[in-house]
Coordinates of C-alpha atoms and ligand atoms in Angstrom, one line a residue:
M1 CA 133.8 97.0 36.3
T2 CA 130.2 97.2 37.4
H3 CA 127.7 94.3 37.6
R4 CA 124.9 94.6 35.1
V5 CA 121.4 93.4 35.9
A6 CA 118.6 93.1 33.3
I7 CA 115.0 93.4 34.6
V8 CA 112.5 92.0 32.1
G9 CA 109.2 93.7 32.7
A10 CA 108.7 97.4 33.6
G11 CA 105.7 96.9 35.9
P12 CA 105.5 97.4 39.6
S13 CA 107.4 94.2 40.6
G14 CA 110.2 95.1 38.2
F15 CA 110.5 98.7 39.5
Y16 CA 110.4 97.6 43.2
A17 CA 113.2 95.1 42.5
A18 CA 115.2 97.9 40.8
D19 CA 114.5 100.1 43.8
G20 CA 115.8 97.4 46.1
L21 CA 118.9 96.9 44.0
L22 CA 119.8 100.5 43.9
R23 CA 119.2 101.0 47.6
A24 CA 121.6 98.2 48.3
N25 CA 124.2 99.1 45.6
P26 CA 123.8 102.4 43.8
D27 CA 126.7 101.5 41.5
L28 CA 124.9 98.7 39.8
H29 CA 123.9 99.2 36.1
I30 CA 120.3 98.2 35.6
D31 CA 118.4 97.8 32.2
V32 CA 114.7 97.6 32.6
I33 CA 113.4 96.0 29.4
D34 CA 109.7 96.0 28.3
R35 CA 107.8 94.7 25.3
L36 CA 105.7 97.9 25.2
P37 CA 107.1 101.3 24.4
T38 CA 105.7 102.5 27.7
P39 CA 106.7 101.5 31.3
F40 CA 104.6 100.7 34.4
G41 CA 103.0 97.4 33.2
L42 CA 99.9 96.6 35.2
V43 CA 99.6 100.1 36.6
R44 CA 99.1 101.4 33.2
A45 CA 97.3 98.5 31.6
G46 CA 95.6 96.7 34.5
V47 CA 94.6 99.1 37.3
A48 CA 91.1 100.4 36.5
P49 CA 91.1 103.8 34.8
D50 CA 89.0 105.4 37.5
H51 CA 91.4 104.3 40.3
Q52 CA 93.8 107.2 39.7
G53 CA 95.0 107.1 43.3
T54 CA 96.4 103.7 42.8
K55 CA 98.0 104.7 39.5
A56 CA 99.8 107.5 41.3
V57 CA 102.4 105.0 42.4
V58 CA 104.2 105.5 39.1
R59 CA 105.6 108.8 40.5
Q60 CA 108.0 106.6 42.6
F61 CA 108.9 104.6 39.5
D62 CA 109.5 107.8 37.4
R63 CA 112.0 108.9 40.0
L64 CA 113.9 105.6 39.4
L65 CA 113.9 106.3 35.7
A66 CA 115.8 109.5 36.4
Q67 CA 118.7 107.5 38.0
P68 CA 121.8 107.6 35.8
D69 CA 122.5 103.9 36.1
L70 CA 119.0 102.8 35.3
R71 CA 118.1 102.5 31.7
F72 CA 114.6 102.0 30.3
A73 CA 114.5 99.9 27.1
G74 CA 110.9 99.8 25.8
N75 CA 109.6 98.2 22.6
I76 CA 112.0 95.2 23.1
E77 CA 110.5 91.8 23.2
V78 CA 112.5 89.0 24.7
G79 CA 112.0 86.0 22.4
R80 CA 111.7 88.3 19.3
D81 CA 114.4 91.0 19.5
L82 CA 116.8 89.0 21.7
S83 CA 116.6 85.6 23.5
W84 CA 116.6 84.8 27.2
E85 CA 119.8 82.9 26.6
E86 CA 121.5 86.1 25.2
L87 CA 120.3 88.0 28.2
G88 CA 121.7 85.3 30.5
E89 CA 125.1 85.5 28.7
A90 CA 125.4 89.2 28.7
Y91 CA 124.1 90.2 32.2
D92 CA 125.3 89.1 35.6
A93 CA 121.8 88.5 36.7
V94 CA 118.3 88.6 35.1
I95 CA 115.2 89.5 37.1
V96 CA 112.0 88.1 35.4
A97 CA 109.2 90.5 36.1
I98 CA 106.9 89.6 33.2
G99 CA 103.7 89.3 35.2
M100 CA 100.9 87.1 33.9
V101 CA 99.2 88.3 30.7
I102 CA 97.1 85.4 29.5
D103 CA 93.4 85.1 30.5
K104 CA 92.7 81.8 32.3
K105 CA 90.1 79.7 30.6
L106 CA 87.0 78.2 32.2
G107 CA 87.1 75.2 29.9
V108 CA 83.4 75.2 29.2
P109 CA 81.6 75.1 25.9
G110 CA 80.9 78.4 24.1
E111 CA 83.8 80.2 25.8
D112 CA 85.2 81.3 22.5
L113 CA 82.0 83.0 21.3
P114 CA 82.5 86.6 20.4
H115 CA 80.4 87.9 23.3
V116 CA 82.6 86.2 25.9
W117 CA 85.6 88.3 26.9
G118 CA 88.5 87.6 29.2
S119 CA 89.3 90.4 31.7
W120 CA 92.8 90.9 30.5
R121 CA 91.6 91.8 27.0
F122 CA 88.6 93.8 28.3
V123 CA 90.6 95.8 30.8
G124 CA 93.4 96.2 28.3
W125 CA 90.9 97.9 26.0
L126 CA 89.6 100.2 28.7
N127 CA 93.2 101.2 29.5
G128 CA 94.4 101.7 26.0
H129 CA 96.8 98.8 25.7
P130 CA 98.0 98.8 22.1
D131 CA 97.3 95.1 21.7
F132 CA 93.6 95.5 22.5
R133 CA 92.4 98.4 20.5
T134 CA 89.0 96.9 19.7
G135 CA 86.4 96.4 22.4
P136 CA 83.1 94.5 22.4
D137 CA 80.1 96.0 20.6
L138 CA 78.2 97.5 23.6
S139 CA 75.5 99.2 21.5
K140 CA 72.9 96.5 22.2
V141 CA 74.2 95.2 25.5
E142 CA 71.5 95.3 28.2
R143 CA 72.7 92.4 30.4
V144 CA 76.2 91.6 31.4
A145 CA 77.5 88.5 33.3
I146 CA 80.8 88.9 35.1
I147 CA 82.3 85.6 36.2
G148 CA 84.6 85.7 39.3
N149 CA 84.5 87.1 42.8
G150 CA 87.8 89.0 42.9
N151 CA 88.8 92.7 42.7
V152 CA 89.1 92.4 38.9
A153 CA 85.4 91.4 38.7
L154 CA 84.6 94.5 40.8
D155 CA 86.8 96.7 38.6
V156 CA 84.9 95.6 35.5
A157 CA 81.5 95.8 37.1
R158 CA 82.2 99.3 38.5
V159 CA 83.6 100.8 35.2
L160 CA 80.5 99.4 33.3
A161 CA 78.2 100.7 36.0
K162 CA 79.6 104.2 36.5
S163 CA 78.0 107.2 34.8
A164 CA 80.0 109.3 32.4
D165 CA 80.3 112.0 35.1
E166 CA 81.8 109.4 37.5
M167 CA 84.4 108.5 34.8
A168 CA 85.1 112.1 33.8
K169 CA 88.4 112.3 35.8
S170 CA 89.6 108.8 34.7
D171 CA 92.0 108.0 31.9
I172 CA 89.6 105.5 30.2
V173 CA 90.3 105.6 26.5
P174 CA 87.6 107.9 25.0
E175 CA 86.2 105.2 22.6
A176 CA 85.6 102.8 25.5
G177 CA 84.2 105.6 27.7
S178 CA 81.7 106.7 25.1
A179 CA 80.7 103.1 24.2
I180 CA 79.9 102.4 27.9
A181 CA 78.1 105.7 28.4
S182 CA 75.8 105.1 25.5
A183 CA 75.3 101.4 26.0
P184 CA 71.8 100.4 27.2
I185 CA 73.1 98.3 30.1
K186 CA 70.5 97.7 32.8
D187 CA 71.7 94.6 34.6
I188 CA 75.1 93.3 35.6
H189 CA 75.5 90.0 37.4
V190 CA 78.7 89.4 39.4
I191 CA 78.8 85.6 39.7
G192 CA 80.9 83.6 42.3
R193 CA 81.3 79.9 42.2
R194 CA 81.5 79.8 46.0
G195 CA 79.6 81.5 48.8
P196 CA 79.9 85.1 49.8
E197 CA 82.3 84.3 52.7
N198 CA 84.8 83.0 50.1
A199 CA 84.8 86.0 47.8
S200 CA 88.2 87.6 47.5
F201 CA 86.9 91.2 47.2
T202 CA 88.6 93.7 49.4
N203 CA 86.4 95.8 51.6
N204 CA 87.0 99.2 50.0
E205 CA 86.4 97.9 46.5
L206 CA 83.2 96.1 47.5
G207 CA 82.0 99.1 49.5
E208 CA 82.5 101.3 46.4
M209 CA 79.8 99.2 44.6
G210 CA 77.3 100.6 47.1
R211 CA 78.0 104.3 46.3
L212 CA 77.5 104.4 42.5
M213 CA 75.4 107.2 41.1
R214 CA 73.4 105.4 38.4
A215 CA 73.6 101.8 39.8
V216 CA 72.2 100.0 42.8
A217 CA 74.0 96.9 44.2
V218 CA 71.8 94.1 45.4
T219 CA 72.1 90.5 46.6
D220 CA 70.0 87.8 48.1
A221 CA 69.8 88.0 51.9
N222 CA 69.4 84.2 52.0
G223 CA 72.8 82.7 52.9
L224 CA 74.2 85.9 54.4
D225 CA 72.6 85.4 57.8
T226 CA 73.7 81.8 58.2
I227 CA 77.3 82.8 58.2
P228 CA 78.6 83.6 61.7
P229 CA 80.8 86.7 62.2
A230 CA 84.5 86.0 62.5
S231 CA 85.4 84.6 65.9
D232 CA 89.0 85.8 65.7
S233 CA 90.5 89.0 64.4
T234 CA 93.0 88.0 61.8
P235 CA 93.0 90.5 58.9
E236 CA 91.6 87.8 56.6
K237 CA 88.7 87.0 59.0
L238 CA 88.0 90.7 59.5
R239 CA 88.0 91.3 55.7
K240 CA 85.4 88.5 55.2
T241 CA 83.2 89.7 58.1
K242 CA 83.2 93.2 56.7
N243 CA 82.4 92.0 53.2
L244 CA 79.4 90.1 54.6
Q245 CA 78.2 93.3 56.4
I246 CA 78.5 95.2 53.2
L247 CA 76.6 92.5 51.3
K248 CA 73.9 92.6 53.9
G249 CA 73.5 96.3 53.2
F250 CA 73.2 95.4 49.5
A251 CA 70.5 92.8 50.4
G252 CA 68.4 95.7 51.7
N253 CA 68.5 97.6 48.4
K254 CA 65.7 97.5 45.9
P255 CA 66.6 96.1 42.4
G256 CA 65.6 98.6 39.7
S257 CA 65.6 101.6 42.1
K258 CA 68.3 103.1 39.8
S259 CA 68.7 102.8 36.1
L260 CA 71.2 100.0 36.4
T261 CA 71.2 97.1 38.9
V262 CA 74.4 95.2 39.9
R263 CA 73.4 91.8 41.3
F264 CA 75.8 89.7 43.3
L265 CA 75.0 86.0 42.7
F266 CA 76.8 83.3 44.8
N267 CA 77.3 79.5 44.6
S268 CA 76.8 79.6 40.9
A269 CA 79.3 78.6 38.2
P270 CA 79.1 78.7 34.4
V271 CA 78.5 75.4 32.6
A272 CA 78.2 76.6 29.0
F273 CA 77.8 79.8 27.0
A274 CA 75.5 80.4 24.0
P275 CA 74.6 83.7 22.3
G276 CA 72.5 85.7 24.8
V277 CA 72.6 83.0 27.5
V278 CA 74.9 81.6 30.3
D279 CA 74.1 78.2 31.6
L280 CA 74.9 78.3 35.3
T281 CA 74.8 75.5 37.8
S282 CA 72.0 77.5 39.4
G283 CA 70.0 77.9 36.2
K284 CA 69.9 79.9 33.0
L285 CA 70.8 83.6 32.9
E286 CA 70.4 86.0 30.0
A287 CA 73.5 87.9 29.1
D288 CA 74.5 89.8 26.0
L289 CA 78.1 90.1 27.2
V290 CA 80.1 87.9 29.4
I291 CA 83.4 88.9 31.0
T292 CA 85.4 86.2 32.8
C293 CA 87.5 87.6 35.6
I294 CA 89.0 84.3 36.9
G295 CA 92.7 85.0 37.0
Y296 CA 95.6 84.8 34.7
A297 CA 98.3 82.5 33.4
G298 CA 101.9 83.4 32.6
E299 CA 104.3 82.9 29.7
A300 CA 107.1 80.4 30.1
F301 CA 110.7 81.6 30.9
P302 CA 113.9 79.6 31.5
R303 CA 114.5 78.6 35.1
R304 CA 118.2 79.1 35.8
E305 CA 120.4 79.9 38.8
D306 CA 121.1 83.4 37.5
F307 CA 117.4 84.2 36.8
F308 CA 115.3 85.6 39.6
A309 CA 111.5 85.8 39.2
V310 CA 109.5 88.5 41.0
G311 CA 105.9 89.6 41.2
W312 CA 103.1 87.6 39.5
A313 CA 105.8 85.7 37.5
K314 CA 107.0 84.4 40.9
R315 CA 103.9 84.0 43.0
G316 CA 101.0 83.9 40.6
P317 CA 98.3 86.5 40.0
T318 CA 97.6 87.6 43.6
G319 CA 98.2 90.6 45.8
T320 CA 97.9 94.3 45.4
I321 CA 100.6 96.6 44.1
P322 CA 102.1 97.3 47.5
T323 CA 102.6 93.5 47.9
N324 CA 105.3 93.8 45.3
R325 CA 107.4 96.3 47.4
A326 CA 108.5 93.9 50.1
E327 CA 108.8 91.1 47.7
G328 CA 110.8 93.1 45.1
H329 CA 113.2 94.2 47.8
A330 CA 113.6 90.6 49.1
V331 CA 114.4 89.4 45.6
A332 CA 116.8 92.3 45.1
K333 CA 118.7 91.2 48.2
Q334 CA 119.0 87.6 46.8
V335 CA 120.4 89.2 43.6
I336 CA 122.9 91.3 45.6
D337 CA 124.0 88.2 47.5
W338 CA 124.4 86.3 44.2
L339 CA 126.5 89.2 42.6
A340 CA 128.7 89.5 45.7
E341 CA 130.1 86.0 44.9
R342 CA 130.9 86.8 41.3
D343 CA 133.1 89.1 39.2
P344 CA 131.2 91.3 36.7
K345 CA 131.0 89.9 33.2
S346 CA 132.5 92.0 30.5
G347 CA 131.1 92.2 27.0
P348 CA 129.3 94.4 24.6
D349 CA 125.9 96.1 25.1
I350 CA 123.5 93.7 23.5
L351 CA 120.3 95.8 23.6
P352 CA 118.9 96.8 20.2
A353 CA 117.6 100.3 19.7
A354 CA 114.8 100.9 22.2
V355 CA 112.4 103.5 23.5
D356 CA 114.4 105.1 26.3
A357 CA 113.2 107.1 29.3
A358 CA 113.3 110.3 27.2
G359 CA 111.1 108.7 24.6
W360 CA 108.7 107.6 27.3
H361 CA 108.6 111.1 28.7
R362 CA 107.7 112.4 25.2
I363 CA 104.8 110.0 25.2
D364 CA 103.8 111.0 28.7
K365 CA 103.9 114.7 27.9
H366 CA 101.8 114.1 24.7
E367 CA 99.2 112.1 26.5
V368 CA 98.9 114.5 29.5
A369 CA 98.6 117.5 27.1
A370 CA 95.8 115.6 25.1
G371 CA 93.9 115.0 28.4
S372 CA 94.2 118.5 29.8
A373 CA 91.7 120.0 27.3
S374 CA 89.0 117.7 28.7
G375 CA 90.1 117.8 32.4
R376 CA 91.4 114.2 32.2
P377 CA 94.7 113.0 33.6
R378 CA 95.7 111.9 30.1
V379 CA 94.4 110.5 26.8
K380 CA 96.5 107.5 26.0
L381 CA 98.0 106.8 22.7
T382 CA 96.8 103.3 21.7
D383 CA 98.4 102.8 18.3
W384 CA 101.7 101.1 18.5
Q385 CA 103.2 103.1 15.6
A386 CA 101.9 106.4 17.0
L387 CA 103.6 105.6 20.4
L388 CA 106.9 105.0 18.6
D389 CA 106.6 108.1 16.5
V390 CA 105.9 110.3 19.5
A391 CA 108.7 108.6 21.5
Q392 CA 111.1 109.5 18.6
G393 CA 109.9 113.1 18.8
G394 CA 107.6 113.0 15.8
Ligands
NAP401 P1 91.3 86.7 42.5 O1 91.1 87.5 43.6 O2 92.1 85.4 42.6 O3 89.8 86.3 41.9 C1 89.6 85.3 40.9 C2 88.2 84.8 41.1 O4 87.9 83.9 40.0 C3 87.9 84.0 42.3 O5 86.6 84.4 42.8 C4 87.9 82.6 41.9 O6 87.0 81.8 42.6 C5 87.3 82.8 40.5 N1 87.6 81.6 39.6 C6 88.8 81.1 39.3 N2 88.6 80.0 38.5 C7 87.3 79.9 38.3 C8 86.5 79.0 37.6 N3 87.0 78.0 36.9 N4 85.2 79.2 37.6 C9 84.6 80.2 38.3 N5 85.3 81.1 39.0 C10 86.6 80.9 39.0 O7 91.9 87.4 41.2 P2 91.6 88.7 40.4 O8 90.3 89.3 40.7 O9 92.0 88.3 39.0 O10 92.7 89.7 40.9 C11 94.1 89.4 40.9 C12 94.9 90.1 42.0 O11 94.9 91.5 41.7 C13 94.2 89.9 43.3 O12 95.1 89.8 44.3 C14 93.4 91.2 43.5 O13 93.2 91.6 44.8 C15 94.4 92.2 42.8 N6 93.6 93.4 42.4 C16 93.5 94.4 43.3 C17 92.8 95.5 42.9 C18 92.6 96.6 43.9 O14 93.3 96.6 45.0 N7 91.7 97.6 43.7 C19 92.1 95.6 41.7 C20 92.2 94.5 40.8 C21 93.0 93.4 41.2 P3 87.6 80.9 43.8 O15 87.9 81.8 44.9 O16 86.5 79.9 44.1 O17 88.9 80.2 43.3

C-alpha cells in the first residue's frame, strides 16, 4: 500500500510541496486538487501578464504533472464537490495550499462604490481569471489612484502605464489590453500610508517604473533627503536604500514630460471615497478609478493534526514565488515524517470527475495556438464552460 496525500491548491506553494514530497519519496501518490480547471494558481492569475519571465516557473510544475504518481484534479471545489472532512478521512495527509484570494478591505466610507476595485479582482481580470471576466469601464478614466506601496501596487501601475507596444508580448487578456490602450489615462498616483523608507517595493520592480515608454515616474524630493542611507548591509536595509536612490531619480523627473505621469505619494492614507474623489489624510485627490492593493485575506480551513498549511495559507500574503520553494520542501519533510509513523489508509478513490493533466494540456495547447497568430505567449480562455469544453477535447 502507498500513502496518499491530497494537496488542495495547484499554485506554486502546492507544487513546491509536491516536489518536496516526491524527492523524498517517489512512491507516494499525490492528488493536486484545484477549484479552477487550470493549474498554477497565482502564477497564472496573479503574476502580472507582462512578467513572462516570472511565469516561466510553470515549466518546473509541468514536469511534475508528468510524474505517474501525481494526479491533477481541476474543477473540484473543496466545500462544494467534497468536504474537508472527506479529504481528511480518505487521505493520509492533506496539504492546504489555497493561498489568499479575498481582497482586504480598508474599512472606509465609499469603498464599495463601483469605481473602487480590489487588486485581486482587477489583476484577475487582466489575467483572464474566469471569475473576473468584467473589468472597470476605462473609457473615461483619466486619473487613477492606487492605494498601497507593495509590488502589487507597482504591477497595477505598470500595466496601466505601459503602451500597447510594451504589452505586445504579454498574455494580458485582449479585452483588458485594448481597454487600457484606448483609455485616456494621464495620471496615476501610487499612494503609501507611510514614508518612502517603509515601502515594500523590491528594487527591480520600482526601477522598472523609471523605464516606461509613455509614462514618467515622479515624486516629491522633500522627505527623501532627510532619510539617512543604511548604516548596515542587511538585505532589507540595502533594499530600502536602493529604493530611496531610485525615488530620488524620480524626484528629478518632470511631471507631464510624457503623455502619462505616475506620481508616488507618501505619508497619505485614504479616509473616504466618493465618485471622482479620494479623501486622503493629506488632502483631496481627483480619481476616476481607485485600485486598492493592500493585501489579501484567506478562506477558513480546518486545523487538524493531519492538515499541513503551506504558502500564503500558512504565512500570509508575503514573499515572492521562490520563497515557496524552501517552505514547500520544509512542509513536505514534516508530512514525510508524519507518514513514517502511520500505515497507509485503505479506501476508495473519492475524487469526482475532474479536469486531469491531459485536459489542462488541451487548454494550454489551445491558448498557445490562439496567441501565436498575434505573437503572444497565449490568449487565455476566460469562460468557465469554454475551459471545460476544451479540456474535454471539444
Ligand atoms: P505588501 O508588500 O504587503 O504591500 C501591501 C501594501 O498595502 C503596504 O504598502 C501596506 O502598507 C499597504 N496597506 C495595508 N493595509 C493598508 C491600509 N489599511 N491602508 C493603506 N495601506 C495599507 O503586499 P502586496 O503588494 O499585496 O504583495 C504581496 C506579496 O507578493 C509581497 O510579498 C510581494 O512582494 C509579492 N509580489 C511580488 C511581485 C514580484 O516579485 N514582482 C509582484 C507582486 C507581488 P504598510 O506597509 O504600512 O502596512
